[in-house]
Amino acid sequence: MLKFLLICTLAVASRAEIAEEEDVLVLKKSNFDEALKAHPNILVEFYAPWCGHCKALAPEYAKAAGMLKAEGSDIRLAKVDATEETELAQEYGVRGYPTIKFFKGGEKESPKEYSAGRQADDIVSWLKKRTGPAVATLAGVTEAESLIADNEVAVIGFFKDAESAGAKAYEKAAEAIDDIPFAMTSDDAVYSKFEVSKDSVVLFKKFDEGRNTFDGELTKEKLLAFVKANQLPLVIEFTEQTAPKIFGGDIKSHILMFLPKAASDFQDKMDQFKKAAEGFKGRILFIFIDSDVDDNQRILEFFGLKKEECPAIRLITLEDEMTKYKPDSDSITAESITEFCTLFTEGKLKPHLMSQDIPEDWDKNPVRVLVGKNFEEVAFDPTKNVFVEFYAPWCGHCKQLAPIWEKLGEKYKDSADTIVAKMDSTANEIEAVKVHSFPTLKFFPAGEERKVIDYNGERTLEGFTKFLESGGKEGGAPAGDDDDDLDAEDLDVDEGQDEDSDGEDGTDDDGHDEL
């Protein structure tokens, strides 16, 4: 009996070692397995104490943990300091911070990547969809009102027959969306309360019109399109919390208004922007960016803007390649924005390519300085072999490469047919080359063919020399084979953009800083 009590005491003590901070379990290598056994459904954030994005997430993460705990849910939230628990971080492929994974049913293998927003409601909704039925059943008005009151966006299917084709299509659509709660009712009182007279689907939201009613054939595809077109506000502010919704959505054409919230005419311009947005719902996402916020400065830089140049409007497509557009007028009125967006949808706009002015001494140093305005003439000179580094001033790997690149320029400064050059790709863009990460090294061999060869060899003077002497064969690859493709999310400050992200030095471990 004594032995049995001792074992029980030790077991309790073992579980007691899982500390909590603001309802969030604190996990380590030593208690990780125990936590999965005790809490079969657990969301785990792998974080770094110095990571700014982790710090920004912390209050919302704790709030979500508290909401679930207060409901008596068996879902728990946990966190792991990945800088201390390096074995756990390595085991689960943690390359950036925060990395959030969901362990379901106590299974350690193949946890699900968290893919929704970074607000407490988003986290709770995503987890409930992952652990419960895709569609909840509403028995009466009180349950329906609670669902609507507790969520920023909620969808209710009104179906008298839950086995009907429309109801089945609705369930299929619900299964495909993680971050919004779906419910169904056949109760007459709920129909009456929300003034629904026939089978229908209604999206309730705490912004804009307040509700949208589906109109059309009830198919999974059309219901998904309806929800995705109406789940975001007409104008959404870019923040750390909204970024996943912005970049993770199906709408890949975004118009951005850069404007300080403190501006005296802020509300007037916002009203004009919102008025224009009404005509492009579901086609173009209208985004507001507070140009006074420090975390947004990299985005301004990406568009070649300075704070003092705001307010400003820009449009970008996030397809296979990012393409930017700039309006001819600086006017911010509903009419001017509507005209700009209409020209875009009709395919009548030309991409906007940034360029600095050509420096007077661009060709006076061993490493030539290229900008958008002189790139074509220099790089595609049929009599020259041109080796170009596309860099960013803030890129750590570019700074490490700089002295080697200078030595390479010195080595070939007197060459009659070889040029070593560099271009700041945060301030200059060219149609011939799309830069996805920094540094990007490309070789433009002499000839009329306008060939482009990527350099993928060692970043050493010897490696570069062998590459040039072999005519781009040793260490080269056909342009377009670069693995460091830019994801839409990389406009978000979370990915490879400052010292708070990806690696401890703000870089990817493959020797590139993402754009």
Coordinates of C-alpha atoms in Angstrom, one line a residue:
M1 CA 0.0 0.0 0.0
L2 CA 2.8 2.4 0.9
K3 CA 4.5 1.6 -2.4
F4 CA 1.3 2.4 -4.3
L5 CA 0.9 5.8 -2.5
L6 CA 4.5 6.6 -3.2
I7 CA 4.0 5.9 -6.9
C8 CA 0.9 8.1 -6.9
T9 CA 2.7 10.9 -5.1
L10 CA 5.5 10.8 -7.6
A11 CA 3.1 10.8 -10.5
V12 CA 1.3 13.9 -9.1
A13 CA 4.6 15.6 -8.4
S14 CA 5.7 14.9 -12.0
R15 CA 2.6 16.5 -13.4
A16 CA 3.0 19.4 -11.0
E17 CA 6.3 20.2 -12.7
I18 CA 4.3 21.6 -15.7
A19 CA 4.3 25.2 -14.6
E20 CA 1.8 27.8 -16.0
E21 CA 2.1 31.4 -16.8
E22 CA -1.1 33.3 -17.5
D23 CA -2.9 30.0 -18.2
V24 CA -0.2 28.9 -20.7
L25 CA 1.7 25.7 -19.9
V26 CA 5.5 26.1 -19.8
L27 CA 7.0 23.1 -21.6
K28 CA 10.5 21.8 -21.6
K29 CA 12.1 18.6 -23.0
S30 CA 11.7 17.1 -19.6
N31 CA 7.9 17.5 -19.4
F32 CA 6.9 17.6 -23.0
D33 CA 5.7 14.0 -23.3
E34 CA 3.9 14.2 -20.0
A35 CA 2.1 17.3 -21.2
L36 CA 0.9 15.5 -24.3
K37 CA -0.4 12.6 -22.2
A38 CA -2.2 14.9 -19.7
H39 CA -3.6 17.2 -22.4
P40 CA -4.3 15.4 -25.6
N41 CA -5.2 18.5 -27.6
I42 CA -2.5 21.1 -27.1
L43 CA -1.3 24.1 -29.1
V44 CA 2.4 24.8 -28.6
E45 CA 4.2 28.0 -29.4
F46 CA 8.0 27.8 -30.0
Y47 CA 9.3 31.2 -29.2
A48 CA 12.5 33.2 -28.5
P49 CA 12.6 35.6 -25.6
W50 CA 14.1 38.4 -27.8
C51 CA 11.6 38.0 -30.6
G52 CA 9.5 41.1 -31.0
H53 CA 6.7 39.1 -32.8
C54 CA 6.5 36.6 -30.0
K55 CA 6.2 39.5 -27.5
A56 CA 3.4 41.0 -29.6
L57 CA 1.6 37.6 -29.7
A58 CA 2.0 36.9 -26.0
P59 CA -1.1 38.8 -24.6
E60 CA -3.4 37.4 -27.3
Y61 CA -2.1 33.9 -26.8
A62 CA -2.6 34.2 -23.0
K63 CA -6.1 35.6 -23.5
A64 CA -7.0 32.6 -25.8
A65 CA -5.6 30.2 -23.1
G66 CA -7.8 31.9 -20.5
M67 CA -10.9 31.8 -22.7
L68 CA -10.6 28.0 -23.2
K69 CA -9.8 27.4 -19.6
A70 CA -12.8 29.4 -18.5
E71 CA -15.0 27.3 -20.7
G72 CA -13.7 24.1 -19.2
S73 CA -12.3 23.1 -22.5
D74 CA -9.8 20.2 -22.7
I75 CA -7.7 22.2 -25.2
R76 CA -4.7 23.8 -23.7
L77 CA -2.1 26.3 -24.9
A78 CA 1.6 25.9 -24.2
K79 CA 4.9 27.5 -25.0
V80 CA 8.5 26.4 -25.4
D81 CA 11.5 28.6 -25.2
A82 CA 13.2 27.3 -28.4
T83 CA 16.5 29.1 -27.5
E84 CA 16.8 27.0 -24.4
E85 CA 15.0 23.8 -25.5
T86 CA 17.1 23.4 -28.7
E87 CA 16.5 19.7 -29.0
L88 CA 12.7 20.1 -29.1
A89 CA 13.0 23.0 -31.5
Q90 CA 15.2 20.8 -33.8
E91 CA 12.9 17.9 -33.5
Y92 CA 9.9 19.9 -34.7
G93 CA 11.7 21.8 -37.5
V94 CA 11.6 25.3 -35.9
R95 CA 13.3 27.8 -38.2
G96 CA 11.5 31.0 -37.3
Y97 CA 9.7 32.6 -34.4
P98 CA 7.1 32.2 -33.4
T99 CA 6.4 28.7 -34.8
I100 CA 3.0 27.3 -33.6
K101 CA 2.0 23.7 -33.9
F102 CA -1.1 21.8 -32.8
F103 CA -0.8 18.3 -31.2
K104 CA -4.0 16.4 -31.5
G105 CA -4.9 13.3 -29.6
G106 CA -1.6 13.2 -27.7
E107 CA 0.2 12.3 -30.9
K108 CA 3.8 13.6 -31.1
E109 CA 4.3 12.8 -34.8
S110 CA 3.3 15.3 -37.6
P111 CA 1.6 18.1 -35.6
K112 CA -0.5 20.5 -37.6
E113 CA 0.9 23.9 -38.4
Y114 CA -1.3 26.7 -36.9
S115 CA -2.5 28.7 -39.9
A116 CA -5.0 31.4 -38.7
G117 CA -4.7 34.9 -37.2
R118 CA -3.0 36.1 -34.1
Q119 CA -5.9 37.4 -32.1
A120 CA -7.4 35.4 -29.3
D121 CA -10.7 34.9 -31.1
D122 CA -8.8 33.5 -34.2
I123 CA -6.8 31.1 -32.1
V124 CA -9.9 29.8 -30.2
S125 CA -12.0 29.4 -33.3
W126 CA -9.2 27.6 -35.2
L127 CA -8.8 25.2 -32.3
K128 CA -12.5 24.5 -31.9
K129 CA -12.8 23.7 -35.6
R130 CA -9.8 21.4 -35.3
T131 CA -11.3 19.4 -32.4
G132 CA -15.0 19.6 -32.8
P133 CA -17.6 19.2 -35.5
A134 CA -17.2 21.6 -38.5
V135 CA -20.8 22.7 -38.0
A136 CA -22.4 23.2 -34.5
T137 CA -26.1 22.7 -34.0
L138 CA -28.1 25.6 -32.6
A139 CA -31.1 24.5 -30.6
G140 CA -32.6 28.0 -30.0
V141 CA -32.3 31.8 -30.2
T142 CA -30.0 32.1 -27.1
E143 CA -27.4 29.8 -28.6
A144 CA -27.5 31.7 -31.9
E145 CA -27.2 35.1 -30.2
S146 CA -24.2 33.8 -28.1
L147 CA -22.4 32.6 -31.2
I148 CA -22.8 35.9 -32.9
A149 CA -21.9 37.9 -29.8
D150 CA -18.8 35.8 -29.1
N151 CA -17.2 36.0 -32.5
E152 CA -16.0 38.7 -34.9
V153 CA -17.4 36.7 -37.8
A154 CA -19.8 33.7 -37.6
V155 CA -21.9 31.8 -40.2
I156 CA -25.3 30.3 -39.7
G157 CA -27.0 27.9 -42.1
F158 CA -30.8 27.9 -41.9
F159 CA -31.9 24.5 -43.1
K160 CA -35.2 22.8 -42.2
D161 CA -33.7 19.5 -43.5
A162 CA -30.2 18.8 -42.3
E163 CA -29.9 16.0 -44.9
S164 CA -30.8 18.2 -47.9
A165 CA -28.2 18.8 -50.7
G166 CA -27.9 22.4 -49.6
A167 CA -27.1 21.5 -46.0
K168 CA -24.5 19.0 -47.1
A169 CA -22.8 21.5 -49.4
Y170 CA -22.8 23.9 -46.4
E171 CA -21.1 21.3 -44.2
K172 CA -18.4 20.7 -46.9
A173 CA -17.7 24.4 -47.0
A174 CA -17.5 24.6 -43.2
E175 CA -14.9 21.8 -43.2
A176 CA -12.7 23.9 -45.5
I177 CA -12.5 27.0 -43.3
D178 CA -10.6 26.8 -40.1
D179 CA -10.9 30.3 -38.5
I180 CA -14.6 31.0 -38.6
P181 CA -17.3 29.1 -36.6
F182 CA -20.1 27.6 -38.6
A183 CA -23.5 26.6 -37.2
M184 CA -26.8 25.2 -38.4
T185 CA -30.4 25.6 -37.2
S186 CA -33.8 24.4 -38.1
D187 CA -35.6 26.1 -35.2
D188 CA -38.5 28.4 -36.2
A189 CA -37.8 30.8 -33.4
V190 CA -34.2 31.4 -34.8
Y191 CA -35.6 31.9 -38.3
S192 CA -38.1 34.5 -36.9
K193 CA -35.5 36.2 -34.8
F194 CA -33.2 36.8 -37.7
E195 CA -36.0 37.4 -40.2
V196 CA -35.1 34.5 -42.4
S197 CA -38.1 33.1 -44.3
K198 CA -36.5 30.2 -46.3
D199 CA -33.4 28.0 -46.2
S200 CA -30.5 30.3 -46.4
V201 CA -26.9 31.0 -45.2
V202 CA -26.1 34.2 -43.3
L203 CA -22.7 35.6 -42.4
F204 CA -22.8 37.7 -39.3
K205 CA -20.0 40.2 -38.5
K206 CA -19.1 43.0 -36.2
F207 CA -18.2 45.5 -38.9
D208 CA -19.5 47.1 -42.1
E209 CA -23.0 45.9 -43.0
G210 CA -23.2 43.6 -40.0
R211 CA -24.6 40.7 -42.0
N212 CA -24.5 39.2 -45.5
T213 CA -27.0 36.8 -46.9
F214 CA -26.0 34.2 -49.5
D215 CA -27.8 34.4 -52.8
G216 CA -27.3 31.7 -55.4
E217 CA -26.9 28.0 -55.9
L218 CA -25.9 26.2 -52.7
T219 CA -22.6 24.6 -53.7
K220 CA -19.4 24.2 -51.7
E221 CA -17.4 26.4 -54.1
K222 CA -20.0 29.2 -54.2
L223 CA -20.4 29.2 -50.4
L224 CA -16.6 29.4 -49.9
A225 CA -16.4 32.3 -52.3
F226 CA -19.2 34.0 -50.4
V227 CA -17.6 33.6 -47.1
K228 CA -14.1 34.7 -48.3
A229 CA -15.5 37.8 -50.0
N230 CA -17.3 39.0 -46.8
Q231 CA -15.2 37.8 -43.9
L232 CA -12.9 40.8 -43.9
P233 CA -13.8 44.4 -43.5
L234 CA -14.0 46.6 -46.6
V235 CA -10.8 48.2 -45.4
I236 CA -8.5 46.2 -43.1
E237 CA -5.6 47.7 -41.2
F238 CA -2.3 46.0 -41.6
T239 CA -1.0 44.8 -38.2
E240 CA 0.8 41.8 -36.9
Q241 CA -2.5 40.2 -36.0
T242 CA -4.2 40.8 -39.3
A243 CA -1.2 39.9 -41.6
P244 CA -2.1 36.2 -41.7
K245 CA -5.6 37.0 -42.9
I246 CA -4.4 39.5 -45.5
F247 CA -1.7 37.3 -47.0
G248 CA -3.4 33.9 -46.4
G249 CA -6.6 34.9 -48.3
D250 CA -7.6 34.1 -51.8
I251 CA -7.6 37.8 -52.9
K252 CA -4.1 38.4 -54.3
S253 CA -4.6 41.9 -55.6
H254 CA -4.1 44.5 -52.8
I255 CA -4.4 48.2 -52.8
L256 CA -2.6 49.9 -49.9
M257 CA -3.2 53.4 -48.4
F258 CA -0.2 54.7 -46.4
L259 CA -1.5 57.3 -44.1
P260 CA -0.6 58.4 -40.5
K261 CA -3.5 57.8 -38.1
A262 CA -2.6 61.1 -36.4
A263 CA -3.3 63.1 -39.7
S264 CA -6.1 65.7 -39.3
D265 CA -7.8 64.5 -42.4
F266 CA -7.4 60.8 -41.6
Q267 CA -11.1 60.0 -41.3
D268 CA -12.0 61.9 -44.5
K269 CA -9.4 59.9 -46.5
M270 CA -10.5 56.7 -44.8
D271 CA -14.1 57.3 -45.8
Q272 CA -13.0 58.0 -49.4
F273 CA -11.0 54.8 -49.4
K274 CA -13.8 52.7 -48.0
K275 CA -16.3 54.2 -50.5
A276 CA -14.1 53.1 -53.4
A277 CA -13.7 49.6 -51.8
E278 CA -17.4 48.9 -52.2
G279 CA -17.0 48.5 -55.9
F280 CA -14.2 45.9 -55.8
K281 CA -15.3 43.6 -53.0
G282 CA -14.0 40.1 -53.5
R283 CA -11.6 41.3 -56.3
I284 CA -9.2 43.7 -54.6
L285 CA -8.3 43.8 -50.9
F286 CA -8.2 47.4 -49.5
I287 CA -5.6 47.8 -46.8
F288 CA -4.7 50.7 -44.6
I289 CA -1.1 51.0 -43.3
D290 CA -0.3 53.5 -40.5
S291 CA 2.8 55.2 -41.9
D292 CA 3.9 56.4 -38.4
V293 CA 4.3 52.9 -36.9
D294 CA 7.9 51.9 -36.7
D295 CA 7.2 48.3 -37.6
N296 CA 5.7 49.4 -40.9
Q297 CA 8.8 51.3 -42.1
R298 CA 10.1 48.2 -44.0
I299 CA 6.9 48.1 -45.9
L300 CA 7.2 51.7 -46.9
E301 CA 10.8 51.0 -48.0
F302 CA 9.6 48.1 -50.1
F303 CA 7.4 50.5 -52.0
G304 CA 10.1 53.1 -52.2
L305 CA 8.2 55.5 -49.9
K306 CA 9.3 57.7 -47.0
K307 CA 7.1 58.8 -44.1
E308 CA 7.1 62.4 -45.3
E309 CA 5.8 61.2 -48.7
C310 CA 2.6 59.9 -47.1
P311 CA -0.4 59.8 -47.7
A312 CA 0.2 57.6 -50.7
I313 CA -1.6 54.8 -52.7
R314 CA 0.1 51.7 -54.1
L315 CA -1.3 48.5 -55.6
I316 CA 0.4 45.1 -55.6
T317 CA -0.4 41.7 -57.0
L318 CA 0.8 38.7 -55.0
E319 CA 0.8 36.1 -57.7
D320 CA 3.9 34.1 -58.8
E321 CA 5.8 37.4 -59.0
M322 CA 5.0 40.5 -57.1
T323 CA 4.0 43.4 -59.4
K324 CA 3.6 47.0 -58.1
Y325 CA 1.5 49.8 -59.5
K326 CA 1.5 53.5 -58.7
P327 CA -1.4 55.9 -59.6
D328 CA -0.6 58.9 -61.8
S329 CA -2.3 61.2 -59.3
D330 CA -1.5 61.7 -55.6
S331 CA -5.2 62.5 -55.0
I332 CA -7.0 60.3 -52.5
T333 CA -10.7 60.4 -53.4
A334 CA -13.2 57.7 -54.0
E335 CA -13.3 58.7 -57.7
S336 CA -9.5 58.7 -58.3
I337 CA -9.1 55.3 -56.4
T338 CA -12.0 53.8 -58.3
E339 CA -10.5 54.9 -61.6
F340 CA -7.1 53.5 -60.7
C341 CA -8.5 50.1 -59.6
T342 CA -10.7 49.9 -62.8
L343 CA -7.7 50.5 -65.0
F344 CA -5.9 47.7 -63.1
T345 CA -8.8 45.2 -63.4
E346 CA -8.9 46.0 -67.2
G347 CA -5.2 45.3 -67.5
K348 CA -4.4 48.8 -68.6
L349 CA -1.8 49.7 -66.0
K350 CA 1.9 49.4 -66.5
P351 CA 4.0 48.1 -63.5
H352 CA 5.8 50.7 -61.4
L353 CA 9.5 50.0 -61.2
M354 CA 11.5 52.0 -58.7
S355 CA 14.9 53.5 -59.6
Q356 CA 17.4 55.8 -57.9
D357 CA 19.1 58.4 -60.0
I358 CA 22.4 57.3 -61.6
P359 CA 25.3 58.3 -59.3
E360 CA 27.9 60.5 -61.0
D361 CA 30.6 58.2 -59.9
W362 CA 28.8 54.9 -60.6
D363 CA 31.7 53.6 -62.7
K364 CA 34.6 55.1 -60.9
N365 CA 35.1 52.3 -58.3
P366 CA 36.1 48.7 -58.8
V367 CA 32.5 47.6 -58.0
R368 CA 30.2 49.5 -60.4
V369 CA 27.0 50.9 -59.0
L370 CA 23.8 50.0 -60.9
V371 CA 20.3 51.5 -60.5
G372 CA 17.1 50.8 -62.4
K373 CA 17.9 53.6 -64.9
N374 CA 21.3 52.2 -66.1
F375 CA 20.9 48.5 -65.4
E376 CA 19.7 47.4 -68.9
E377 CA 22.5 49.3 -70.6
V378 CA 25.2 47.9 -68.5
A379 CA 24.1 44.3 -67.6
F380 CA 23.0 43.5 -71.2
D381 CA 25.9 45.1 -72.9
P382 CA 26.7 42.3 -75.5
T383 CA 30.5 43.0 -75.2
K384 CA 30.7 42.6 -71.4
N385 CA 30.4 39.8 -68.9
V386 CA 28.6 41.4 -65.9
F387 CA 28.4 39.8 -62.4
V388 CA 25.9 41.6 -60.2
E389 CA 25.1 41.4 -56.5
F390 CA 21.5 42.4 -55.7
Y391 CA 21.6 43.4 -52.1
A392 CA 19.7 45.2 -49.3
P393 CA 21.4 47.7 -47.0
W394 CA 19.9 46.0 -43.9
C395 CA 20.9 42.4 -44.9
G396 CA 23.4 40.7 -42.6
H397 CA 24.6 38.3 -45.2
C398 CA 25.2 41.2 -47.7
K399 CA 27.3 42.9 -45.1
Q400 CA 29.4 39.8 -44.6
L401 CA 29.8 39.5 -48.4
A402 CA 30.8 43.1 -49.0
P403 CA 34.6 42.9 -48.4
I404 CA 34.8 39.8 -50.6
W405 CA 32.8 41.4 -53.3
E406 CA 35.1 44.5 -53.2
K407 CA 38.1 42.2 -53.6
L408 CA 36.5 40.6 -56.6
G409 CA 35.9 44.1 -58.1
E410 CA 39.5 45.0 -57.5
K411 CA 40.6 41.8 -59.2
Y412 CA 38.7 42.6 -62.4
K413 CA 38.8 46.4 -62.4
D414 CA 41.1 46.5 -65.3
S415 CA 39.4 43.8 -67.3
A416 CA 38.3 44.7 -70.8
D417 CA 35.3 42.4 -70.8
T418 CA 34.3 41.7 -67.2
I419 CA 32.4 44.0 -64.8
V420 CA 31.7 43.4 -61.1
A421 CA 28.6 45.4 -60.0
K422 CA 26.0 45.8 -57.3
M423 CA 22.5 47.1 -57.0
D424 CA 20.4 48.1 -54.0
S425 CA 17.2 46.1 -54.7
T426 CA 15.2 47.8 -52.0
A427 CA 15.4 51.1 -54.0
N428 CA 15.7 49.7 -57.6
E429 CA 13.6 47.3 -59.6
I430 CA 14.0 45.9 -63.1
E431 CA 11.7 43.8 -65.3
A432 CA 14.4 41.3 -66.3
V433 CA 15.2 40.1 -62.7
K434 CA 12.9 39.4 -59.8
V435 CA 14.8 39.4 -56.6
H436 CA 13.5 37.1 -53.9
S437 CA 16.2 37.1 -51.3
F438 CA 19.4 38.8 -50.4
P439 CA 22.1 38.6 -51.5
T440 CA 21.1 37.4 -55.0
L441 CA 24.0 36.9 -57.4
K442 CA 23.4 36.8 -61.1
F443 CA 25.8 36.6 -64.1
F444 CA 25.0 38.3 -67.4
P445 CA 27.4 36.8 -70.0
A446 CA 28.4 38.7 -73.1
G447 CA 26.4 38.1 -76.2
E448 CA 23.2 39.0 -77.9
E449 CA 21.2 36.2 -76.2
R450 CA 20.5 38.2 -73.0
K451 CA 21.3 35.1 -70.8
V452 CA 21.0 35.2 -67.0
I453 CA 22.9 32.7 -64.9
D454 CA 22.3 32.3 -61.1
Y455 CA 25.4 31.9 -58.9
N456 CA 24.9 29.1 -56.4
G457 CA 28.5 28.3 -55.5
E458 CA 30.7 29.3 -52.5
R459 CA 30.8 32.9 -51.5
T460 CA 34.5 33.1 -51.6
L461 CA 37.0 35.0 -53.8
E462 CA 38.2 31.7 -55.2
G463 CA 34.7 30.5 -55.9
F464 CA 33.7 33.7 -57.7
T465 CA 36.9 33.7 -59.7
K466 CA 36.4 30.1 -60.9
F467 CA 32.8 31.0 -61.8
L468 CA 33.9 34.0 -63.9
E469 CA 36.8 32.2 -65.5
S470 CA 34.6 29.3 -66.5
G471 CA 32.1 31.6 -68.2
G472 CA 29.5 31.0 -65.5
K473 CA 29.7 27.2 -65.7
E474 CA 31.4 26.4 -62.4
G475 CA 29.0 27.2 -59.5
G476 CA 26.2 28.4 -61.8
A477 CA 22.7 27.4 -62.6
P478 CA 20.1 28.5 -65.1
A479 CA 18.2 31.6 -63.8
G480 CA 15.0 30.6 -62.1
D481 CA 16.4 27.6 -60.2
D482 CA 16.8 29.6 -57.0
D483 CA 15.1 27.9 -54.1
D484 CA 14.6 31.1 -52.1
D485 CA 11.2 32.1 -53.5
L486 CA 9.5 35.0 -51.9
D487 CA 6.2 34.0 -50.3
A488 CA 3.3 36.5 -50.0
E489 CA 3.7 36.4 -46.3
D490 CA 7.2 37.9 -46.6
L491 CA 5.7 41.3 -46.8
D492 CA 4.7 40.6 -43.2
V493 CA 7.3 41.9 -40.8
D494 CA 7.4 38.4 -39.3
E495 CA 9.6 36.7 -41.9
G496 CA 13.3 37.5 -42.2
Q497 CA 12.9 41.2 -41.9
D498 CA 14.6 42.3 -38.7
E499 CA 16.6 41.0 -35.8
D500 CA 13.5 39.6 -34.2
S501 CA 12.7 37.0 -36.9
D502 CA 13.7 33.7 -38.4
G503 CA 17.2 33.1 -37.0
E504 CA 19.0 34.8 -34.1
D505 CA 20.5 37.2 -36.5
G506 CA 17.3 37.8 -38.4
T507 CA 18.3 35.6 -41.3
D508 CA 17.5 32.3 -42.9
D509 CA 20.1 29.5 -42.2
D510 CA 20.7 29.0 -46.0
G511 CA 22.7 32.3 -46.2
H512 CA 19.9 34.5 -47.5
D513 CA 17.9 37.2 -46.0
E514 CA 14.3 37.2 -47.4
L515 CA 12.9 40.3 -48.9

